[in-house]
GROMACS .gro file of C-alpha atoms in nm:
model
  401
    1MET     CA    1   0.399   0.153   0.087
    2PRO     CA    2   0.602   0.130   0.222
    3ALA     CA    3   0.628   0.501   0.240
    4ALA     CA    4   0.266   0.524   0.346
    5VAL     CA    5   0.121   0.848   0.351
    6ALA     CA    6   0.022   0.888  -0.052
    7ALA     CA    7   0.379   0.998  -0.134
    8ALA     CA    8   0.389   1.322   0.085
    9ALA     CA    9   0.446   1.152   0.472
   10SER     CA   10   0.757   0.946   0.335
   11LEU     CA   11   0.649   0.676   0.617
   12VAL     CA   12   0.707   0.443   0.776
   13LEU     CA   13   0.523   0.704   0.432
   14PHE     CA   14  -1.031  -0.649  -1.524
   15ALA     CA   15  -1.005  -0.944  -1.716
   16PRO     CA   16  -1.302  -1.177  -1.683
   17SER     CA   17  -1.265  -1.550  -1.546
   18ARG     CA   18  -1.171  -1.780  -1.805
   19SER     CA   19  -1.298  -2.111  -1.884
   20SER     CA   20  -1.137  -2.421  -1.749
   21SER     CA   21  -0.963  -2.615  -2.043
   22SER     CA   22  -0.741  -2.957  -2.095
   23SER     CA   23  -0.489  -2.765  -2.316
   24PRO     CA   24  -0.241  -2.504  -2.179
   25ARG     CA   25  -0.311  -2.147  -2.159
   26ILE     CA   26  -0.076  -1.902  -2.321
   27LEU     CA   27   0.052  -1.600  -2.098
   28ARG     CA   28  -0.059  -1.322  -2.262
   29ARG     CA   29   0.130  -1.031  -2.149
   30PRO     CA   30  -0.093  -0.714  -2.215
   31SER     CA   31   0.035  -0.377  -2.387
   32LEU     CA   32   0.296  -0.190  -2.164
   33LEU     CA   33   0.098   0.149  -2.236
   34PRO     CA   34   0.010   0.274  -1.900
   35LEU     CA   35  -0.344   0.160  -1.805
   36ARG     CA   36  -0.605   0.382  -1.709
   37ARG     CA   37  -0.798   0.320  -1.359
   38ALA     CA   38  -1.136   0.281  -1.298
   39ASN     CA   39  -1.408   0.576  -1.275
   40ALA     CA   40  -1.133   0.832  -1.223
   41ALA     CA   41  -1.262   1.158  -1.178
   42PRO     CA   42  -1.147   1.393  -1.502
   43SER     CA   43  -1.057   1.687  -1.326
   44ARG     CA   44  -0.754   1.450  -1.165
   45PRO     CA   45  -0.556   1.219  -1.321
   46ARG     CA   46  -0.544   0.898  -1.136
   47ILE     CA   47  -0.210   0.731  -1.270
   48PRO     CA   48   0.100   0.825  -1.109
   49ARG     CA   49   0.362   0.959  -1.313
   50LEU     CA   50   0.739   0.940  -1.203
   51VAL     CA   51   0.767   1.351  -1.169
   52ALA     CA   52   1.139   1.481  -1.093
   53VAL     CA   53   1.116   1.672  -0.791
   54ARG     CA   54   1.400   1.899  -0.759
   55ALA     CA   55   1.298   2.093  -0.483
   56ALA     CA   56   1.290   1.934  -0.142
   57VAL     CA   57   0.987   1.920   0.062
   58ALA     CA   58   1.031   2.108   0.400
   59ILE     CA   59   1.007   1.877   0.708
   60GLU     CA   60   1.194   1.874   1.005
   61LYS     CA   61   1.457   1.663   1.099
   62GLU     CA   62   1.318   1.375   1.336
   63THR     CA   63   1.425   1.346   1.699
   64PRO     CA   64   1.441   0.996   1.868
   65GLU     CA   65   1.201   0.957   2.178
   66GLU     CA   66   1.209   0.728   2.460
   67GLU     CA   67   0.848   0.684   2.498
   68ARG     CA   68   0.504   0.713   2.259
   69PRO     CA   69   0.321   1.064   2.301
   70GLU     CA   70  -0.039   1.057   2.346
   71THR     CA   71  -0.056   1.227   2.016
   72PHE     CA   72   0.173   1.331   1.752
   73LEU     CA   73  -0.082   1.645   1.657
   74ARG     CA   74  -0.008   1.996   1.684
   75ALA     CA   75  -0.175   2.147   1.993
   76ALA     CA   76  -0.395   2.388   1.774
   77ASP     CA   77  -0.542   2.076   1.598
   78GLY     CA   78  -0.653   1.928   1.944
   79HIS     CA   79  -0.666   1.521   2.014
   80HIS     CA   80  -1.031   1.507   2.160
   81GLY     CA   81  -1.331   1.743   2.086
   82ALA     CA   82  -1.126   1.981   1.864
   83ALA     CA   83  -1.309   2.290   1.758
   84SER     CA   84  -1.282   2.257   1.349
   85SER     CA   85  -1.414   1.960   1.130
   86SER     CA   86  -1.059   1.919   0.993
   87ALA     CA   87  -0.891   1.912   1.313
   88SER     CA   88  -1.138   1.632   1.422
   89VAL     CA   89  -1.083   1.450   1.109
   90ARG     CA   90  -0.703   1.459   1.159
   91ALA     CA   91  -0.756   1.366   1.554
   92ARG     CA   92  -0.978   1.048   1.465
   93PHE     CA   93  -0.770   0.938   1.198
   94GLU     CA   94  -0.469   0.920   1.414
   95ARG     CA   95  -0.596   0.748   1.703
   96MET     CA   96  -0.745   0.492   1.452
   97ILE     CA   97  -0.409   0.426   1.302
   98ARG     CA   98  -0.244   0.403   1.628
   99GLU     CA   99  -0.510   0.134   1.763
  100VAL     CA  100  -0.492  -0.066   1.464
  101GLN     CA  101  -0.103  -0.057   1.452
  102ASP     CA  102  -0.131  -0.206   1.786
  103GLU     CA  103  -0.382  -0.456   1.681
  104VAL     CA  104  -0.202  -0.579   1.381
  105CYS     CA  105   0.115  -0.616   1.590
  106ALA     CA  106  -0.064  -0.835   1.858
  107ALA     CA  107  -0.153  -1.060   1.569
  108ILE     CA  108   0.164  -1.079   1.409
  109GLU     CA  109   0.353  -1.170   1.712
  110ALA     CA  110   0.091  -1.415   1.795
  111ALA     CA  111   0.090  -1.607   1.467
  112ASP     CA  112   0.490  -1.594   1.521
  113GLY     CA  113   0.496  -1.763   1.843
  114GLY     CA  114   0.812  -1.599   1.996
  115GLY     CA  115   0.917  -1.280   1.787
  116LYS     CA  116   0.887  -0.962   1.937
  117PHE     CA  117   0.860  -0.626   1.751
  118LYS     CA  118   1.145  -0.363   1.788
  119GLU     CA  119   1.026   0.008   1.798
  120ASP     CA  120   1.117   0.341   1.720
  121VAL     CA  121   0.952   0.638   1.827
  122TRP     CA  122   1.045   0.990   1.677
  123SER     CA  123   0.903   1.326   1.676
  124ARG     CA  124   0.957   1.670   1.516
  125PRO     CA  125   0.968   2.000   1.681
  126GLY     CA  126   0.676   2.161   1.496
  127GLY     CA  127   0.482   1.866   1.546
  128GLY     CA  128   0.434   1.517   1.385
  129GLY     CA  129   0.628   1.216   1.441
  130GLY     CA  130   0.574   0.816   1.403
  131ILE     CA  131   0.618   0.475   1.527
  132SER     CA  132   0.829   0.233   1.316
  133ARG     CA  133   0.765  -0.135   1.421
  134VAL     CA  134   0.955  -0.419   1.270
  135LEU     CA  135   0.978  -0.798   1.373
  136GLN     CA  136   1.267  -0.961   1.163
  137ASP     CA  137   1.396  -1.275   1.130
  138GLY     CA  138   1.132  -1.457   1.370
  139GLY     CA  139   0.987  -1.822   1.370
  140VAL     CA  140   0.737  -1.752   1.091
  141TRP     CA  141   0.814  -1.360   0.966
  142GLU     CA  142   1.127  -1.309   0.763
  143LYS     CA  143   1.040  -0.972   0.812
  144ALA     CA  144   0.709  -0.724   0.952
  145GLY     CA  145   0.702  -0.381   0.930
  146VAL     CA  146   0.396  -0.184   1.088
  147ASN     CA  147   0.462   0.188   1.099
  148VAL     CA  148   0.250   0.518   1.159
  149SER     CA  149   0.337   0.858   1.070
  150VAL     CA  150   0.183   1.188   1.104
  151VAL     CA  151   0.359   1.482   0.905
  152TYR     CA  152   0.320   1.825   0.877
  153GLY     CA  153   0.504   2.026   0.615
  154VAL     CA  154   0.561   2.270   0.312
  155MET     CA  155   0.577   2.123  -0.023
  156PRO     CA  156   0.691   2.289  -0.341
  157PRO     CA  157   0.411   2.274  -0.642
  158GLU     CA  158   0.625   2.017  -0.813
  159ALA     CA  159   0.642   1.789  -0.517
  160TYR     CA  160   0.254   1.853  -0.458
  161ARG     CA  161   0.196   1.748  -0.824
  162ALA     CA  162   0.413   1.428  -0.778
  163ALA     CA  163   0.221   1.336  -0.445
  164LYS     CA  164  -0.098   1.362  -0.632
  165GLY     CA  165  -0.015   1.175  -0.958
  166GLU     CA  166  -0.037   1.488  -1.173
  167ALA     CA  167   0.240   1.595  -1.458
  168ALA     CA  168   0.412   1.868  -1.440
  169SER     CA  169   0.237   2.127  -1.648
  170GLY     CA  170   0.466   2.427  -1.818
  171ASN     CA  171   0.129   2.620  -1.974
  172GLY     CA  172   0.007   2.761  -1.683
  173ASN     CA  173  -0.295   2.527  -1.664
  174SER     CA  174  -0.185   2.339  -1.359
  175SER     CA  175  -0.443   2.284  -1.059
  176VAL     CA  176  -0.177   2.406  -0.852
  177LYS     CA  177  -0.062   2.772  -0.870
  178ALA     CA  178   0.336   2.815  -0.810
  179GLY     CA  179   0.401   2.855  -0.457
  180PRO     CA  180   0.480   2.630  -0.145
  181VAL     CA  181   0.171   2.434  -0.013
  182PRO     CA  182   0.139   2.384   0.347
  183PHE     CA  183   0.062   1.986   0.420
  184PHE     CA  184  -0.065   1.744   0.676
  185ALA     CA  185  -0.040   1.367   0.619
  186ALA     CA  186  -0.112   1.089   0.821
  187GLY     CA  187  -0.105   0.711   0.770
  188ILE     CA  188  -0.066   0.347   0.863
  189SER     CA  189   0.160   0.138   0.636
  190SER     CA  190   0.248  -0.240   0.634
  191VAL     CA  191   0.434  -0.484   0.450
  192LEU     CA  192   0.436  -0.858   0.594
  193HIS     CA  193   0.710  -1.117   0.453
  194PRO     CA  194   0.649  -1.454   0.589
  195LYS     CA  195   0.936  -1.727   0.559
  196ASN     CA  196   0.740  -2.002   0.423
  197PRO     CA  197   0.688  -1.976   0.043
  198PHE     CA  198   0.345  -2.095   0.048
  199ALA     CA  199   0.244  -1.821   0.327
  200PRO     CA  200   0.157  -1.496   0.118
  201THR     CA  201   0.316  -1.159   0.168
  202LEU     CA  202   0.051  -0.878   0.252
  203HIS     CA  203   0.066  -0.508   0.193
  204PHE     CA  204  -0.159  -0.246   0.333
  205ASN     CA  205  -0.198   0.118   0.412
  206TYR     CA  206  -0.439   0.387   0.477
  207ARG     CA  207  -0.376   0.736   0.473
  208TYR     CA  208  -0.509   1.079   0.490
  209PHE     CA  209  -0.347   1.415   0.340
  210GLU     CA  210  -0.466   1.780   0.354
  211THR     CA  211  -0.337   2.094   0.224
  212ASP     CA  212  -0.360   2.448   0.303
  213ALA     CA  213  -0.358   2.733   0.050
  214PRO     CA  214  -0.041   2.788  -0.100
  215LYS     CA  215   0.197   3.060   0.047
  216ASP     CA  216   0.134   3.280  -0.230
  217ALA     CA  217  -0.250   3.235  -0.288
  218PRO     CA  218  -0.422   3.312   0.009
  219GLY     CA  219  -0.758   3.224   0.033
  220ALA     CA  220  -0.760   2.926  -0.189
  221PRO     CA  221  -0.948   2.643  -0.070
  222ARG     CA  222  -0.823   2.353   0.147
  223GLN     CA  223  -0.802   2.021  -0.020
  224TRP     CA  224  -0.838   1.675   0.125
  225TRP     CA  225  -0.826   1.325   0.052
  226PHE     CA  226  -0.800   0.960   0.157
  227GLY     CA  227  -0.609   0.695  -0.022
  228GLY     CA  228  -0.498   0.328   0.089
  229GLY     CA  229  -0.564  -0.040   0.041
  230THR     CA  230  -0.506  -0.375   0.114
  231ASP     CA  231  -0.307  -0.633  -0.138
  232PHE     CA  232  -0.241  -0.998  -0.148
  233THR     CA  233   0.137  -1.134  -0.317
  234PRO     CA  234   0.154  -1.498  -0.273
  235ALA     CA  235   0.420  -1.708  -0.454
  236TYR     CA  236   0.164  -1.991  -0.519
  237ILE     CA  237  -0.202  -1.994  -0.542
  238PHE     CA  238  -0.452  -2.180  -0.314
  239GLU     CA  239  -0.762  -2.052  -0.436
  240GLU     CA  240  -0.946  -2.098  -0.094
  241ASP     CA  241  -0.726  -1.822   0.041
  242VAL     CA  242  -0.727  -1.588  -0.259
  243LYS     CA  243  -1.099  -1.606  -0.240
  244HIS     CA  244  -1.125  -1.570   0.148
  245PHE     CA  245  -0.862  -1.243   0.090
  246HIS     CA  246  -1.113  -1.119  -0.183
  247ARG     CA  247  -1.443  -1.215   0.000
  248VAL     CA  248  -1.346  -0.987   0.341
  249GLN     CA  249  -1.224  -0.689   0.064
  250LYS     CA  250  -1.574  -0.723  -0.109
  251GLU     CA  251  -1.755  -0.766   0.250
  252THR     CA  252  -1.587  -0.457   0.374
  253CYS     CA  253  -1.689  -0.235   0.070
  254ASP     CA  254  -2.003  -0.338   0.052
  255LYS     CA  255  -2.105  -0.206   0.354
  256PHE     CA  256  -2.049   0.158   0.209
  257ASP     CA  257  -2.103   0.138  -0.154
  258PRO     CA  258  -2.174  -0.168  -0.372
  259SER     CA  259  -1.943  -0.014  -0.664
  260PHE     CA  260  -1.659   0.013  -0.437
  261TYR     CA  261  -1.525  -0.355  -0.447
  262PRO     CA  262  -1.478  -0.367  -0.838
  263ARG     CA  263  -1.384  -0.022  -0.884
  264PHE     CA  264  -1.106  -0.058  -0.641
  265LYS     CA  265  -1.019  -0.418  -0.731
  266LYS     CA  266  -0.959  -0.287  -1.085
  267TRP     CA  267  -0.798   0.029  -0.949
  268CYS     CA  268  -0.553  -0.226  -0.747
  269ASP     CA  269  -0.480  -0.454  -1.058
  270ASP     CA  270  -0.379  -0.141  -1.267
  271TYR     CA  271  -0.180   0.031  -0.994
  272PHE     CA  272   0.030  -0.263  -0.900
  273PHE     CA  273   0.133  -0.337  -1.271
  274ILE     CA  274   0.501  -0.380  -1.331
  275LYS     CA  275   0.505  -0.212  -1.678
  276HIS     CA  276   0.830  -0.348  -1.788
  277ARG     CA  277   0.802  -0.676  -1.675
  278GLY     CA  278   0.409  -0.692  -1.817
  279GLU     CA  279   0.291  -0.827  -1.496
  280ARG     CA  280   0.112  -0.764  -1.179
  281ARG     CA  281   0.320  -0.768  -0.876
  282GLY     CA  282   0.062  -1.022  -0.694
  283LEU     CA  283  -0.298  -1.112  -0.698
  284GLY     CA  284  -0.442  -0.765  -0.603
  285GLY     CA  285  -0.704  -0.653  -0.344
  286ILE     CA  286  -0.844  -0.303  -0.310
  287PHE     CA  287  -0.665   0.023  -0.399
  288PHE     CA  288  -0.814   0.386  -0.408
  289ASP     CA  289  -0.621   0.728  -0.383
  290ASP     CA  290  -0.702   1.080  -0.401
  291LEU     CA  291  -1.057   1.014  -0.285
  292ASN     CA  292  -1.280   1.318  -0.180
  293ASP     CA  293  -1.572   1.288  -0.408
  294TYR     CA  294  -1.776   1.130  -0.094
  295ASP     CA  295  -1.872   1.278   0.243
  296GLN     CA  296  -1.561   1.321   0.435
  297GLU     CA  297  -1.717   1.114   0.745
  298MET     CA  298  -1.815   0.855   0.521
  299LEU     CA  299  -1.475   0.830   0.377
  300LEU     CA  300  -1.302   0.834   0.736
  301ALA     CA  301  -1.532   0.529   0.837
  302PHE     CA  302  -1.471   0.319   0.525
  303SER     CA  303  -1.090   0.418   0.596
  304THR     CA  304  -1.136   0.297   0.934
  305GLU     CA  305  -1.327  -0.020   0.839
  306CYS     CA  306  -1.064  -0.127   0.578
  307ALA     CA  307  -0.792  -0.089   0.832
  308ARG     CA  308  -0.962  -0.301   1.083
  309SER     CA  309  -1.034  -0.604   0.837
  310VAL     CA  310  -0.664  -0.660   0.771
  311VAL     CA  311  -0.661  -0.900   1.049
  312ARG     CA  312  -0.927  -1.137   0.963
  313ALA     CA  313  -0.830  -1.134   0.572
  314TYR     CA  314  -0.490  -1.230   0.632
  315VAL     CA  315  -0.380  -1.437   0.976
  316PRO     CA  316  -0.622  -1.708   0.905
  317ILE     CA  317  -0.434  -1.778   0.609
  318ILE     CA  318  -0.107  -1.752   0.760
  319GLU     CA  319  -0.217  -1.981   1.036
  320ARG     CA  320  -0.299  -2.268   0.782
  321ARG     CA  321   0.003  -2.216   0.559
  322LYS     CA  322   0.313  -2.119   0.792
  323ASP     CA  323   0.381  -2.480   0.865
  324THR     CA  324   0.389  -2.620   0.514
  325PRO     CA  325   0.644  -2.837   0.401
  326PHE     CA  326   0.852  -2.694   0.133
  327THR     CA  327   1.147  -2.757  -0.099
  328GLU     CA  328   1.471  -2.521  -0.202
  329GLN     CA  329   1.261  -2.485  -0.535
  330HIS     CA  330   0.955  -2.342  -0.366
  331LYS     CA  331   1.200  -2.098  -0.189
  332ALA     CA  332   1.380  -1.980  -0.492
  333TRP     CA  333   1.042  -1.918  -0.669
  334GLN     CA  334   0.933  -1.693  -0.374
  335GLN     CA  335   1.250  -1.489  -0.396
  336LEU     CA  336   1.251  -1.454  -0.726
  337ARG     CA  337   0.872  -1.324  -0.676
  338ARG     CA  338   1.005  -1.106  -0.401
  339GLY     CA  339   1.273  -0.944  -0.683
  340ARG     CA  340   0.946  -0.839  -0.854
  341TYR     CA  341   0.820  -0.674  -0.499
  342VAL     CA  342   1.145  -0.474  -0.528
  343GLU     CA  343   1.118  -0.381  -0.846
  344PHE     CA  344   0.785  -0.233  -0.837
  345ASN     CA  345   0.831  -0.066  -0.506
  346LEU     CA  346   1.168   0.095  -0.615
  347VAL     CA  347   1.066   0.197  -0.940
  348TYR     CA  348   0.669   0.271  -0.905
  349ASP     CA  349   0.549   0.311  -0.586
  350ARG     CA  350   0.438   0.656  -0.533
  351GLY     CA  351   0.514   0.679  -0.166
  352THR     CA  352   0.860   0.498  -0.198
  353THR     CA  353   0.990   0.697  -0.480
  354PHE     CA  354   0.867   0.998  -0.308
  355GLY     CA  355   0.992   0.938   0.007
  356LEU     CA  356   1.332   0.899  -0.174
  357LYS     CA  357   1.351   1.229  -0.364
  358THR     CA  358   1.243   1.425  -0.052
  359GLY     CA  359   1.449   1.317   0.202
  360GLY     CA  360   1.225   1.103   0.435
  361ARG     CA  361   1.334   0.865   0.668
  362ILE     CA  362   1.511   0.601   0.506
  363GLU     CA  363   1.454   0.312   0.751
  364SER     CA  364   1.085   0.350   0.720
  365ILE     CA  365   1.048   0.430   0.360
  366LEU     CA  366   1.236   0.062   0.281
  367VAL     CA  367   1.116  -0.127   0.543
  368SER     CA  368   0.888  -0.270   0.292
  369LEU     CA  369   1.158  -0.451   0.124
  370PRO     CA  370   1.210  -0.818   0.191
  371LEU     CA  371   1.544  -0.957   0.364
  372THR     CA  372   1.618  -1.132   0.045
  373ALA     CA  373   1.518  -1.162  -0.299
  374ARG     CA  374   1.655  -1.314  -0.625
  375TRP     CA  375   1.715  -1.237  -0.998
  376GLU     CA  376   1.779  -1.504  -1.241
  377TYR     CA  377   1.863  -1.442  -1.604
  378ASP     CA  378   1.540  -1.522  -1.816
  379HIS     CA  379   1.379  -1.727  -1.580
  380LYS     CA  380   1.064  -1.848  -1.735
  381PRO     CA  381   0.851  -2.112  -1.541
  382GLU     CA  382   0.780  -2.481  -1.671
  383GLU     CA  383   0.422  -2.437  -1.853
  384GLY     CA  384   0.150  -2.586  -1.664
  385SER     CA  385   0.377  -2.579  -1.325
  386GLU     CA  386   0.219  -2.421  -1.005
  387GLU     CA  387   0.475  -2.116  -1.070
  388TRP     CA  388   0.309  -2.092  -1.425
  389LYS     CA  389  -0.024  -2.044  -1.307
  390LEU     CA  390   0.078  -1.778  -1.047
  391LEU     CA  391   0.269  -1.592  -1.341
  392ASP     CA  392  -0.032  -1.637  -1.591
  393ALA     CA  393  -0.273  -1.484  -1.284
  394CYS     CA  394  -0.038  -1.193  -1.243
  395ILE     CA  395  -0.012  -1.093  -1.670
  396ASN     CA  396  -0.373  -1.213  -1.675
  397PRO     CA  397  -0.579  -1.074  -1.348
  398LYS     CA  398  -0.923  -1.267  -1.287
  399GLU     CA  399  -1.238  -1.245  -1.059
  400TRP     CA  400  -1.179  -1.427  -0.789
  401ILE     CA  401  -1.525  -1.397  -0.643
   0.00000   0.00000   0.00000
């Protein structure tokens, strides 16, 4: 979430539309078998698996800082005009995520009308660090977290496979040779939980990940990939809001490749699937991971465009809904849906589970969780109710545009 950076940074790291009918629709729960993600490269499994990581990732303990540094990069990576192309991508990605953090936080504070972010800055002696910002108990926001992180570390092969969503291999055919793997990860991660049950929760994160050669395999190729997405989790459906949100995602994707939106929308629907419930966490958006099958510069530009589209995709919806009158029943349903949010993040989310297993910064990892959530025994919304319609859309994802 969220623990933003693919799983290693430990932040903070399609069903068609159905025709209308006067008769009630039956909620169809899909099979609980793992879902396939669209257009996955055959050489890299796309479905994340919960892999036991027994050896800890080697990441230095963070040190609190009084002021934000110009960069968290090591001197060898350079911040401007770096000599190597990989260092240049590192520098430009870090600059982008810090600018987006400022833009999003300014928009969130403006919408709140009084609340201010609390900021924690931290670094590590060998390079890397992060900025965690949280606005809590504001006028509009119950809890809003916007975090950036830059991480250098060394991971064992088990953690590397977990970060990539690969199953451990015991037959010697793994794509990763045995031995510690140095890595670099940078990302921005945010979850925004409004107070009003008619105002939707938003999650986004964008990340860049690099590995160097394993220590026992000198000369092995460096690997890199981008990941991220923006997804939308309302408690109540306002079609104009959902269509606006998805339209912004499609417009952003279409600037780079018209196949991106349908591909990444389905990937989002599949990824945010709560298997033990047979439903999605929300109404989707876009999601991609381990993406390196396009030009690196193109994917850097695409990730940048996606991150910069967050404010225009989300803030107009908040302005429309933040003052809508609501009842205790509406609030109770919102908290039940936030219970689903907690379940997904703690059980299935790659970044969160990896961060919890590997000793990441716990306050940053768990910033994605709401202040309040609710679980009721065997709760079922009344058929045809607004709550039922939301649950139906989470079980049977639809095309919104």
